[in-house]
Every structure is written in C-alpha cells, then in structure tokens.
PDB file of C-alpha atoms in Angstrom:
ATOM      1  CA  MET A 237      42.650 -26.071  -3.029  1.00  0.00           C
ATOM      2  CA  PRO A 238      38.885 -26.693  -3.278  1.00  0.00           C
ATOM      3  CA  LEU A 239      37.568 -24.149  -0.779  1.00  0.00           C
ATOM      4  CA  SER A 240      38.394 -20.818   0.822  1.00  0.00           C
ATOM      5  CA  LEU A 241      36.206 -19.358   3.565  1.00  0.00           C
ATOM      6  CA  ILE A 242      36.275 -15.599   4.081  1.00  0.00           C
ATOM      7  CA  THR A 243      34.906 -14.019   7.244  1.00  0.00           C
ATOM      8  CA  VAL A 244      34.843 -10.327   8.130  1.00  0.00           C
ATOM      9  CA  THR A 245      34.772  -9.485  11.834  1.00  0.00           C
ATOM     10  CA  TRP A 246      33.998  -6.394  13.856  1.00  0.00           C
ATOM     11  CA  ASN A 247      33.653  -6.786  17.618  1.00  0.00           C
ATOM     12  CA  SER A 248      33.020 -10.507  17.141  1.00  0.00           C
ATOM     13  CA  LYS A 249      35.229 -11.884  19.893  1.00  0.00           C
ATOM     14  CA  GLU A 250      32.322 -13.572  21.692  1.00  0.00           C
ATOM     15  CA  LYS A 251      31.040 -15.349  18.563  1.00  0.00           C
ATOM     16  CA  ILE A 252      34.027 -16.119  16.354  1.00  0.00           C
ATOM     17  CA  SER A 253      35.338 -18.999  18.460  1.00  0.00           C
ATOM     18  CA  ARG A 254      32.199 -21.090  17.917  1.00  0.00           C
ATOM     19  CA  GLN A 255      32.197 -20.252  14.227  1.00  0.00           C
ATOM     20  CA  ILE A 256      35.791 -21.389  13.670  1.00  0.00           C
ATOM     21  CA  GLN A 257      35.230 -24.601  15.620  1.00  0.00           C
ATOM     22  CA  SER A 258      32.084 -25.345  13.632  1.00  0.00           C
ATOM     23  CA  VAL A 259      33.979 -24.744  10.382  1.00  0.00           C
ATOM     24  CA  GLU A 260      36.588 -27.312  11.404  1.00  0.00           C
ATOM     25  CA  LYS A 261      33.908 -29.935  12.087  1.00  0.00           C
ATOM     26  CA  SER A 262      31.989 -29.123   8.924  1.00  0.00           C
ATOM     27  CA  ALA A 263      35.087 -29.458   6.727  1.00  0.00           C
ATOM     28  CA  VAL A 264      36.506 -32.768   8.004  1.00  0.00           C
ATOM     29  CA  GLY A 265      38.442 -34.440   5.192  1.00  0.00           C
ATOM     30  CA  LEU A 266      38.283 -31.316   3.025  1.00  0.00           C
ATOM     31  CA  ASP A 267      41.291 -29.279   1.933  1.00  0.00           C
ATOM     32  CA  TYR A 268      40.320 -25.726   2.835  1.00  0.00           C
ATOM     33  CA  GLU A 269      41.491 -22.459   4.346  1.00  0.00           C
ATOM     34  CA  GLU A 270      39.718 -19.895   6.493  1.00  0.00           C
ATOM     35  CA  ILE A 271      40.671 -16.261   6.064  1.00  0.00           C
ATOM     36  CA  ILE A 272      39.430 -13.759   8.631  1.00  0.00           C
ATOM     37  CA  VAL A 273      39.628 -10.028   8.008  1.00  0.00           C
ATOM     38  CA  ASP A 274      39.163  -7.979  11.153  1.00  0.00           C
ATOM     39  CA  ASN A 275      37.964  -4.419  10.660  1.00  0.00           C
ATOM     40  CA  ALA A 276      39.820  -2.793  13.573  1.00  0.00           C
ATOM     41  CA  SER A 277      37.649  -4.321  16.302  1.00  0.00           C
ATOM     42  CA  PRO A 278      38.016  -2.401  19.582  1.00  0.00           C
ATOM     43  CA  ASP A 279      37.239  -5.598  21.540  1.00  0.00           C
ATOM     44  CA  SER A 280      40.575  -7.219  20.498  1.00  0.00           C
ATOM     45  CA  THR A 281      38.963  -9.779  18.183  1.00  0.00           C
ATOM     46  CA  ALA A 282      42.134  -9.944  16.085  1.00  0.00           C
ATOM     47  CA  ASP A 283      44.381 -10.651  19.088  1.00  0.00           C
ATOM     48  CA  PHE A 284      41.970 -13.332  20.297  1.00  0.00           C
ATOM     49  CA  ILE A 285      42.052 -15.098  16.918  1.00  0.00           C
ATOM     50  CA  LYS A 286      45.835 -14.837  16.672  1.00  0.00           C
ATOM     51  CA  GLN A 287      46.328 -16.372  20.110  1.00  0.00           C
ATOM     52  CA  ASN A 288      43.746 -19.147  19.912  1.00  0.00           C
ATOM     53  CA  PHE A 289      43.461 -20.084  16.234  1.00  0.00           C
ATOM     54  CA  PRO A 290      46.890 -19.920  14.582  1.00  0.00           C
ATOM     55  CA  GLN A 291      45.631 -22.042  11.654  1.00  0.00           C
ATOM     56  CA  VAL A 292      43.429 -19.156  10.518  1.00  0.00           C
ATOM     57  CA  LYS A 293      44.873 -16.658   8.064  1.00  0.00           C
ATOM     58  CA  LEU A 294      44.302 -13.323   9.774  1.00  0.00           C
ATOM     59  CA  ILE A 295      44.270  -9.880   8.196  1.00  0.00           C
ATOM     60  CA  ALA A 296      44.046  -7.200  10.881  1.00  0.00           C
ATOM     61  CA  ASN A 297      43.018  -3.817   9.502  1.00  0.00           C
ATOM     62  CA  GLN A 298      43.941  -0.633  11.323  1.00  0.00           C
ATOM     63  CA  GLN A 299      40.618   0.968  10.386  1.00  0.00           C
ATOM     64  CA  ASN A 300      37.130  -0.222   9.506  1.00  0.00           C
ATOM     65  CA  LEU A 301      37.109  -0.496   5.729  1.00  0.00           C
ATOM     66  CA  GLY A 302      33.560  -1.820   5.533  1.00  0.00           C
ATOM     67  CA  PHE A 303      32.136  -5.235   4.717  1.00  0.00           C
ATOM     68  CA  ALA A 304      32.658  -5.240   0.950  1.00  0.00           C
ATOM     69  CA  ALA A 305      36.241  -3.971   0.988  1.00  0.00           C
ATOM     70  CA  ALA A 306      37.289  -6.357   3.768  1.00  0.00           C
ATOM     71  CA  ASN A 307      35.846  -9.361   1.936  1.00  0.00           C
ATOM     72  CA  ASN A 308      37.713  -8.274  -1.169  1.00  0.00           C
ATOM     73  CA  GLN A 309      40.923  -8.195   0.868  1.00  0.00           C
ATOM     74  CA  GLY A 310      40.308 -11.783   1.875  1.00  0.00           C
ATOM     75  CA  LEU A 311      39.566 -12.768  -1.706  1.00  0.00           C
ATOM     76  CA  GLN A 312      42.954 -11.467  -2.819  1.00  0.00           C
ATOM     77  CA  GLU A 313      44.590 -13.991  -0.466  1.00  0.00           C
ATOM     78  CA  ALA A 314      42.203 -16.877  -1.203  1.00  0.00           C
ATOM     79  CA  LYS A 315      43.427 -19.926  -3.134  1.00  0.00           C
ATOM     80  CA  GLY A 316      40.219 -21.954  -3.329  1.00  0.00           C
ATOM     81  CA  ASP A 317      38.313 -22.887  -6.477  1.00  0.00           C
ATOM     82  CA  PHE A 318      35.149 -22.012  -4.547  1.00  0.00           C
ATOM     83  CA  ILE A 319      34.711 -19.117  -2.128  1.00  0.00           C
ATOM     84  CA  LEU A 320      32.402 -19.147   0.884  1.00  0.00           C
ATOM     85  CA  PHE A 321      31.556 -15.760   2.354  1.00  0.00           C
ATOM     86  CA  LEU A 322      30.570 -16.615   5.928  1.00  0.00           C
ATOM     87  CA  ASN A 323      29.549 -14.286   8.752  1.00  0.00           C
ATOM     88  CA  PRO A 324      31.236 -14.577  12.171  1.00  0.00           C
ATOM     89  CA  ASP A 325      27.981 -15.376  14.002  1.00  0.00           C
ATOM     90  CA  MET A 326      27.307 -18.541  11.988  1.00  0.00           C
ATOM     91  CA  GLN A 327      27.529 -22.154  13.174  1.00  0.00           C
ATOM     92  CA  LEU A 328      27.880 -24.912  10.577  1.00  0.00           C
ATOM     93  CA  GLU A 329      26.728 -28.520  10.806  1.00  0.00           C
ATOM     94  CA  GLU A 330      29.280 -31.310  10.999  1.00  0.00           C
ATOM     95  CA  GLY A 331      30.273 -32.482   7.512  1.00  0.00           C
ATOM     96  CA  SER A 332      28.091 -29.875   5.816  1.00  0.00           C
ATOM     97  CA  LEU A 333      30.735 -28.059   3.786  1.00  0.00           C
ATOM     98  CA  SER A 334      31.811 -31.179   1.918  1.00  0.00           C
ATOM     99  CA  LYS A 335      28.170 -31.902   1.133  1.00  0.00           C
ATOM    100  CA  ILE A 336      27.253 -28.521  -0.324  1.00  0.00           C
ATOM    101  CA  LEU A 337      30.588 -28.197  -2.134  1.00  0.00           C
ATOM    102  CA  THR A 338      29.952 -31.516  -3.893  1.00  0.00           C
ATOM    103  CA  TRP A 339      26.464 -30.294  -4.771  1.00  0.00           C
ATOM    104  CA  LEU A 340      27.790 -27.095  -6.354  1.00  0.00           C
ATOM    105  CA  LYS A 341      30.479 -28.925  -8.321  1.00  0.00           C
ATOM    106  CA  ASN A 342      27.702 -30.953  -9.949  1.00  0.00           C
ATOM    107  CA  GLN A 343      25.667 -27.832 -10.833  1.00  0.00           C
ATOM    108  CA  PRO A 344      27.770 -26.020 -13.474  1.00  0.00           C
ATOM    109  CA  LYS A 345      25.048 -23.469 -14.248  1.00  0.00           C
ATOM    110  CA  VAL A 346      24.815 -22.342 -10.610  1.00  0.00           C
ATOM    111  CA  GLY A 347      27.133 -19.458  -9.810  1.00  0.00           C
ATOM    112  CA  LEU A 348      26.084 -18.876  -6.216  1.00  0.00           C
ATOM    113  CA  VAL A 349      24.238 -20.963  -3.636  1.00  0.00           C
ATOM    114  CA  GLY A 350      22.796 -20.257  -0.206  1.00  0.00           C
ATOM    115  CA  CYS A 351      21.714 -22.817   2.376  1.00  0.00           C
ATOM    116  CA  ARG A 352      18.940 -23.170   4.938  1.00  0.00           C
ATOM    117  CA  LEU A 353      19.471 -20.659   7.755  1.00  0.00           C
ATOM    118  CA  VAL A 354      17.960 -21.545  11.110  1.00  0.00           C
ATOM    119  CA  ASN A 355      17.917 -20.205  14.674  1.00  0.00           C
ATOM    120  CA  GLU A 356      19.519 -21.971  17.632  1.00  0.00           C
ATOM    121  CA  LYS A 357      16.379 -24.087  18.079  1.00  0.00           C
ATOM    122  CA  GLY A 358      16.702 -25.366  14.523  1.00  0.00           C
ATOM    123  CA  GLU A 359      13.669 -23.411  13.327  1.00  0.00           C
ATOM    124  CA  ASP A 360      13.630 -21.756   9.902  1.00  0.00           C
ATOM    125  CA  ASN A 361      14.735 -18.157  10.222  1.00  0.00           C
ATOM    126  CA  GLN A 362      12.228 -16.085   8.250  1.00  0.00           C
ATOM    127  CA  GLU A 363      14.408 -12.965   8.491  1.00  0.00           C
ATOM    128  CA  ALA A 364      17.310 -14.787   6.854  1.00  0.00           C
ATOM    129  CA  GLY A 365      15.389 -16.274   3.946  1.00  0.00           C
ATOM    130  CA  PRO A 366      15.828 -15.480   0.236  1.00  0.00           C
ATOM    131  CA  ARG A 367      14.345 -12.247  -1.093  1.00  0.00           C
ATOM    132  CA  ARG A 368      13.272 -10.849  -4.409  1.00  0.00           C
ATOM    133  CA  PHE A 369      15.277  -8.013  -5.870  1.00  0.00           C
ATOM    134  CA  PRO A 370      14.342  -4.718  -4.222  1.00  0.00           C
ATOM    135  CA  THR A 371      12.262  -2.128  -6.039  1.00  0.00           C
ATOM    136  CA  VAL A 372      12.180   1.616  -5.481  1.00  0.00           C
ATOM    137  CA  LEU A 373       8.624   1.385  -4.153  1.00  0.00           C
ATOM    138  CA  ASN A 374       9.228  -1.278  -1.521  1.00  0.00           C
ATOM    139  CA  GLN A 375      12.440   0.373  -0.379  1.00  0.00           C
ATOM    140  CA  LEU A 376      10.708   3.749  -0.039  1.00  0.00           C
ATOM    141  CA  ALA A 377       8.114   1.964   2.096  1.00  0.00           C
ATOM    142  CA  ILE A 378      10.956   0.789   4.340  1.00  0.00           C
ATOM    143  CA  ILE A 379      12.528   4.270   4.565  1.00  0.00           C
ATOM    144  CA  PHE A 380       9.246   5.850   5.607  1.00  0.00           C
ATOM    145  CA  LYS A 381       8.253   2.865   7.817  1.00  0.00           C
ATOM    146  CA  ILE A 382       4.989   2.442   5.913  1.00  0.00           C
ATOM    147  CA  HIS A 383       5.270  -1.328   6.345  1.00  0.00           C
ATOM    148  CA  LYS A 384       4.818  -0.803  10.075  1.00  0.00           C
ATOM    149  CA  ILE A 385       1.263   0.344   9.335  1.00  0.00           C
ATOM    150  CA  PHE A 386       0.624  -2.084   6.458  1.00  0.00           C
ATOM    151  CA  PRO A 387       2.627  -5.243   7.332  1.00  0.00           C
ATOM    152  CA  ARG A 388       1.615  -7.126   4.182  1.00  0.00           C
ATOM    153  CA  LEU A 389       3.066  -4.433   1.948  1.00  0.00           C
ATOM    154  CA  LEU A 390       6.451  -6.179   1.808  1.00  0.00           C
ATOM    155  CA  ASN A 391       5.193  -9.760   1.585  1.00  0.00           C
ATOM    156  CA  ASN A 392       6.196 -10.152  -2.065  1.00  0.00           C
ATOM    157  CA  TYR A 393       9.651  -8.643  -1.548  1.00  0.00           C
ATOM    158  CA  LEU A 394      10.294 -10.737   1.584  1.00  0.00           C
ATOM    159  CA  MET A 395       8.877 -13.859  -0.084  1.00  0.00           C
ATOM    160  CA  LYS A 396       6.442 -14.554   2.740  1.00  0.00           C
ATOM    161  CA  GLY A 397       5.309 -18.164   2.665  1.00  0.00           C
ATOM    162  CA  PHE A 398       8.616 -19.318   1.172  1.00  0.00           C
ATOM    163  CA  ASP A 399       8.968 -23.124   1.240  1.00  0.00           C
ATOM    164  CA  PHE A 400      12.260 -23.733   3.032  1.00  0.00           C
ATOM    165  CA  ASN A 401      12.044 -27.454   2.244  1.00  0.00           C
ATOM    166  CA  GLN A 402      12.197 -26.926  -1.520  1.00  0.00           C
ATOM    167  CA  GLU A 403      15.350 -26.340  -3.525  1.00  0.00           C
ATOM    168  CA  GLN A 404      14.713 -23.499  -5.956  1.00  0.00           C
ATOM    169  CA  GLU A 405      16.127 -20.662  -7.997  1.00  0.00           C
ATOM    170  CA  VAL A 406      15.781 -17.295  -6.263  1.00  0.00           C
ATOM    171  CA  ASP A 407      16.657 -13.674  -6.950  1.00  0.00           C
ATOM    172  CA  SER A 408      18.979 -13.408  -3.962  1.00  0.00           C
ATOM    173  CA  VAL A 409      20.129 -15.205  -0.838  1.00  0.00           C
ATOM    174  CA  ARG A 410      21.381 -13.650   2.358  1.00  0.00           C
ATOM    175  CA  GLY A 411      25.009 -12.551   2.610  1.00  0.00           C
ATOM    176  CA  SER A 412      25.699 -14.463   5.819  1.00  0.00           C
ATOM    177  CA  PHE A 413      26.333 -17.661   3.799  1.00  0.00           C
ATOM    178  CA  MET A 414      27.186 -17.359   0.112  1.00  0.00           C
ATOM    179  CA  LEU A 415      29.121 -20.090  -1.684  1.00  0.00           C
ATOM    180  CA  VAL A 416      30.386 -18.785  -5.032  1.00  0.00           C
ATOM    181  CA  ARG A 417      32.365 -20.145  -7.960  1.00  0.00           C
ATOM    182  CA  ARG A 418      35.729 -18.433  -8.310  1.00  0.00           C
ATOM    183  CA  GLU A 419      35.178 -18.045 -12.054  1.00  0.00           C
ATOM    184  CA  VAL A 420      32.218 -15.766 -11.312  1.00  0.00           C
ATOM    185  CA  LEU A 421      34.287 -13.536  -9.048  1.00  0.00           C
ATOM    186  CA  GLN A 422      37.135 -13.479 -11.551  1.00  0.00           C
ATOM    187  CA  LYS A 423      34.758 -12.144 -14.195  1.00  0.00           C
ATOM    188  CA  LEU A 424      33.608  -9.418 -11.813  1.00  0.00           C
ATOM    189  CA  GLY A 425      37.061  -8.543 -10.520  1.00  0.00           C
ATOM    190  CA  TRP A 426      35.874  -8.484  -6.893  1.00  0.00           C
ATOM    191  CA  GLY A 427      33.855 -10.404  -4.331  1.00  0.00           C
ATOM    192  CA  PHE A 428      31.537  -7.512  -3.526  1.00  0.00           C
ATOM    193  CA  ASP A 429      31.230  -4.230  -5.361  1.00  0.00           C
ATOM    194  CA  PRO A 430      33.589  -1.897  -3.441  1.00  0.00           C
ATOM    195  CA  ARG A 431      31.141   0.991  -3.760  1.00  0.00           C
ATOM    196  CA  TYR A 432      29.185  -0.458  -0.837  1.00  0.00           C
ATOM    197  CA  PHE A 433      30.373   0.023   2.742  1.00  0.00           C
ATOM    198  CA  ILE A 434      27.709  -2.164   4.330  1.00  0.00           C
ATOM    199  CA  TRP A 435      24.262  -3.412   3.208  1.00  0.00           C
ATOM    200  CA  PHE A 436      23.018  -4.239  -0.310  1.00  0.00           C
ATOM    201  CA  GLU A 437      26.356  -5.715  -1.354  1.00  0.00           C
ATOM    202  CA  ASP A 438      24.931  -9.241  -1.091  1.00  0.00           C
ATOM    203  CA  VAL A 439      21.861  -8.611  -3.242  1.00  0.00           C
ATOM    204  CA  ASP A 440      24.092  -6.727  -5.673  1.00  0.00           C
ATOM    205  CA  LEU A 441      26.362  -9.779  -6.018  1.00  0.00           C
ATOM    206  CA  CYS A 442      23.367 -12.034  -6.655  1.00  0.00           C
ATOM    207  CA  ARG A 443      22.157  -9.668  -9.358  1.00  0.00           C
ATOM    208  CA  GLU A 444      25.615  -9.718 -10.946  1.00  0.00           C
ATOM    209  CA  VAL A 445      25.570 -13.534 -10.929  1.00  0.00           C
ATOM    210  CA  TRP A 446      22.283 -13.539 -12.842  1.00  0.00           C
ATOM    211  CA  ARG A 447      23.617 -10.856 -15.221  1.00  0.00           C
ATOM    212  CA  LEU A 448      26.599 -13.059 -16.069  1.00  0.00           C
ATOM    213  CA  GLY A 449      24.300 -15.915 -17.056  1.00  0.00           C
ATOM    214  CA  TYR A 450      24.600 -18.061 -13.941  1.00  0.00           C
ATOM    215  CA  LYS A 451      21.880 -19.068 -11.483  1.00  0.00           C
ATOM    216  CA  VAL A 452      21.398 -18.212  -7.817  1.00  0.00           C
ATOM    217  CA  VAL A 453      19.931 -21.157  -5.924  1.00  0.00           C
ATOM    218  CA  TYR A 454      18.635 -21.828  -2.429  1.00  0.00           C
ATOM    219  CA  THR A 455      19.096 -25.399  -1.238  1.00  0.00           C
ATOM    220  CA  PRO A 456      18.035 -27.032   2.040  1.00  0.00           C
ATOM    221  CA  ILE A 457      20.527 -29.914   1.740  1.00  0.00           C
ATOM    222  CA  ILE A 458      22.450 -28.362   4.642  1.00  0.00           C
ATOM    223  CA  SER A 459      21.439 -25.927   7.349  1.00  0.00           C
ATOM    224  CA  CYS A 460      23.416 -23.380   9.322  1.00  0.00           C
ATOM    225  CA  VAL A 461      22.637 -21.530  12.532  1.00  0.00           C
ATOM    226  CA  ASP A 462      22.484 -17.801  11.830  1.00  0.00           C
ATOM    227  CA  LEU A 463      22.396 -15.541  14.881  1.00  0.00           C
ATOM    228  CA  ILE A 464      21.724 -12.562  12.564  1.00  0.00           C
ATOM    229  CA  GLY A 465      23.408  -9.204  12.859  1.00  0.00           C
ATOM    230  CA  GLN A 466      25.314  -9.538  16.126  1.00  0.00           C
ATOM    231  CA  SER A 467      27.756  -6.814  15.090  1.00  0.00           C
ATOM    232  CA  PHE A 468      24.922  -4.561  13.904  1.00  0.00           C
ATOM    233  CA  LYS A 469      23.314  -4.740  17.332  1.00  0.00           C
ATOM    234  CA  GLN A 470      26.317  -2.853  18.688  1.00  0.00           C
ATOM    235  CA  ARG A 471      25.622   0.111  16.407  1.00  0.00           C
ATOM    236  CA  ASP A 472      23.136   2.886  17.140  1.00  0.00           C
ATOM    237  CA  SER A 473      20.007   3.380  15.060  1.00  0.00           C
ATOM    238  CA  PHE A 474      21.255   6.547  13.366  1.00  0.00           C
ATOM    239  CA  TRP A 475      24.421   4.814  12.109  1.00  0.00           C
ATOM    240  CA  LYS A 476      22.401   1.887  10.763  1.00  0.00           C
ATOM    241  CA  GLN A 477      19.796   4.073   9.057  1.00  0.00           C
ATOM    242  CA  LYS A 478      22.454   6.309   7.519  1.00  0.00           C
ATOM    243  CA  ASN A 479      24.490   3.450   6.050  1.00  0.00           C
ATOM    244  CA  PHE A 480      21.432   1.476   4.967  1.00  0.00           C
ATOM    245  CA  THR A 481      19.962   4.350   2.954  1.00  0.00           C
ATOM    246  CA  LYS A 482      23.358   5.342   1.544  1.00  0.00           C
ATOM    247  CA  SER A 483      23.909   1.819   0.187  1.00  0.00           C
ATOM    248  CA  MET A 484      20.334   1.694  -1.062  1.00  0.00           C
ATOM    249  CA  LEU A 485      21.022   4.750  -3.196  1.00  0.00           C
ATOM    250  CA  VAL A 486      24.246   3.210  -4.524  1.00  0.00           C
ATOM    251  CA  TYR A 487      22.295   0.091  -5.496  1.00  0.00           C
ATOM    252  CA  PHE A 488      19.576   1.925  -7.402  1.00  0.00           C
ATOM    253  CA  GLN A 489      22.023   4.287  -9.079  1.00  0.00           C
ATOM    254  CA  LYS A 490      23.815   1.211 -10.386  1.00  0.00           C
ATOM    255  CA  TRP A 491      20.808  -0.808 -11.520  1.00  0.00           C
ATOM    256  CA  GLU A 492      17.985   1.663 -12.238  1.00  0.00           C
ATOM    257  CA  PRO A 493      17.545   4.764 -14.476  1.00  0.00           C
ATOM    258  CA  TRP A 494      17.880   8.191 -12.905  1.00  0.00           C
ATOM    259  CA  TYR A 495      14.141   8.901 -12.804  1.00  0.00           C
ATOM    260  CA  LYS A 496      13.734   5.958 -10.429  1.00  0.00           C
ATOM    261  CA  TRP A 497      16.708   6.369  -8.116  1.00  0.00           C
ATOM    262  CA  LEU A 498      16.024  10.108  -7.868  1.00  0.00           C
ATOM    263  CA  TRP A 499      13.097   9.301  -5.539  1.00  0.00           C
ATOM    264  CA  VAL A 500      15.421   7.398  -3.245  1.00  0.00           C
ATOM    265  CA  ALA A 501      17.881  10.308  -3.253  1.00  0.00           C
ATOM    266  CA  LEU A 502      15.106  12.730  -2.347  1.00  0.00           C
ATOM    267  CA  ALA A 503      13.832  10.455   0.413  1.00  0.00           C
TER     268      ALA A 503
END
C-alpha cells in the first residue's frame, strides 16, 4: 500500500467530517488507508466516526495519551510505504495526495515534506509556515513574553518574509501536515519521540530526519487549508503554558548540553 494517513483527534467532532471527506477527494485513484486515533474525546468524536465513516480504521483510547503516543499507535497499524501525519482540522485539495506522493517518490534524499498551508480564504498562513530550529534564547523570550515588547525578536526563528512560492529545504515544517518515508520512521523506531506529550514533537522529528542524513523540504506544489489548533482552543491558558514549557525542556535536554537547557529548567 503506497500511503497511510494518521490523524489524532481530541474533541474534533465538528471538524473531522470535512477532513475525512477532503481526504477521499484528494486520494482519488490512490490505494490508501486513513487511521484515526481518538484520545478519549468527551464530545463522542469516536462514536461519530464509527457511525459515519466505517472505512476509517479507528482506535478509540480510554484516556488521553498525548499527541506523540497516539500517532505512534496509528503507526503500528499502518501499512503504507509513506506515512502522512495529518491534523483533524485540515482540508486537502482534490487530487493533491497523489501529486505530492509522486513528488516524494522522485526525491530519494527527502525524508520528510510539508506543503503550503493556507487559511479558508486561500491566503498563506504565516503562523503555519516553516521555522528554524529553536534556540534557548528565542524560547526564553517566548516564556517571558519578551517578544510582545520587541516583536522583531523572533523574526529569524519564525522565518519572517518566507517565500511561500519557492520550494526549499528548511529546518522544520509544521506538524499539521508531515509526509514521511516509512524507512525514516523504521530507523527511529517511532513516528514521534514518545517523551513528548504535546508540542515540540514535530520539530524534534524534523531534526531527527536531518540527523539521519535526509532532507526536510517545503513545497508549494499542493496547498492545504489549516484551521490551526482547534483542539488547543478548548484548553485553558495554564494547561497550554504548562505543557508547552514541559515539552520545551524535553527538547533541549535531548538536543543541547546541560549548561544550555538548565536556563530553560530554571525559567
């Protein structure tokens, strides 16, 4: 089987229907499977999928295991040669999956590719663009909200002025759409490092791809509507800040020496 799509849901009942329907249109003529892992959604997302989309392979967890662990569950069931990690609030273009899959097959040095992410008006979504790898300094600026006073402080990290029309190698692409070669994931032994509950697992995977000698590429050959963080909007600010900083520390403990990540721990 050429392609497996893995989607993790939490309280996504209102969005998942459009995503599944868009996947069907985008994959016309393509042998694929969509695996959805529901993290114990209290809004009955799993029941809704089971009743309305029997073609989807559903894994219904009894507790919220987090984004990384749930994606890894889906990967264990996946049969595709290529794996697409796709968020539930995404909407794909008709015929787009065949197009980008063909592109990746012809790029043997590319281990992971992300596409053009736009809003519902078709405009480039600056918040969903590629980013450079985080540094301790720019992440400390985020923790202490210094960028609110000096907005340009994060311009380099956020790649302000990025040309969305140009295909190019990047440090990392956003986790809402990540098409990956199975051979890369087999070398890692997981889809996302299970040490992360939520946040930083996508940039971590991109860094692993580069470490293994593959490339991470952004391509505008297809676009996808990204509604950005619909599940996150249902969480309170304390929960988001707590999990964001916890994952940040995990990331720097993994990739940086102790005298750097110590500042994140103290913060």
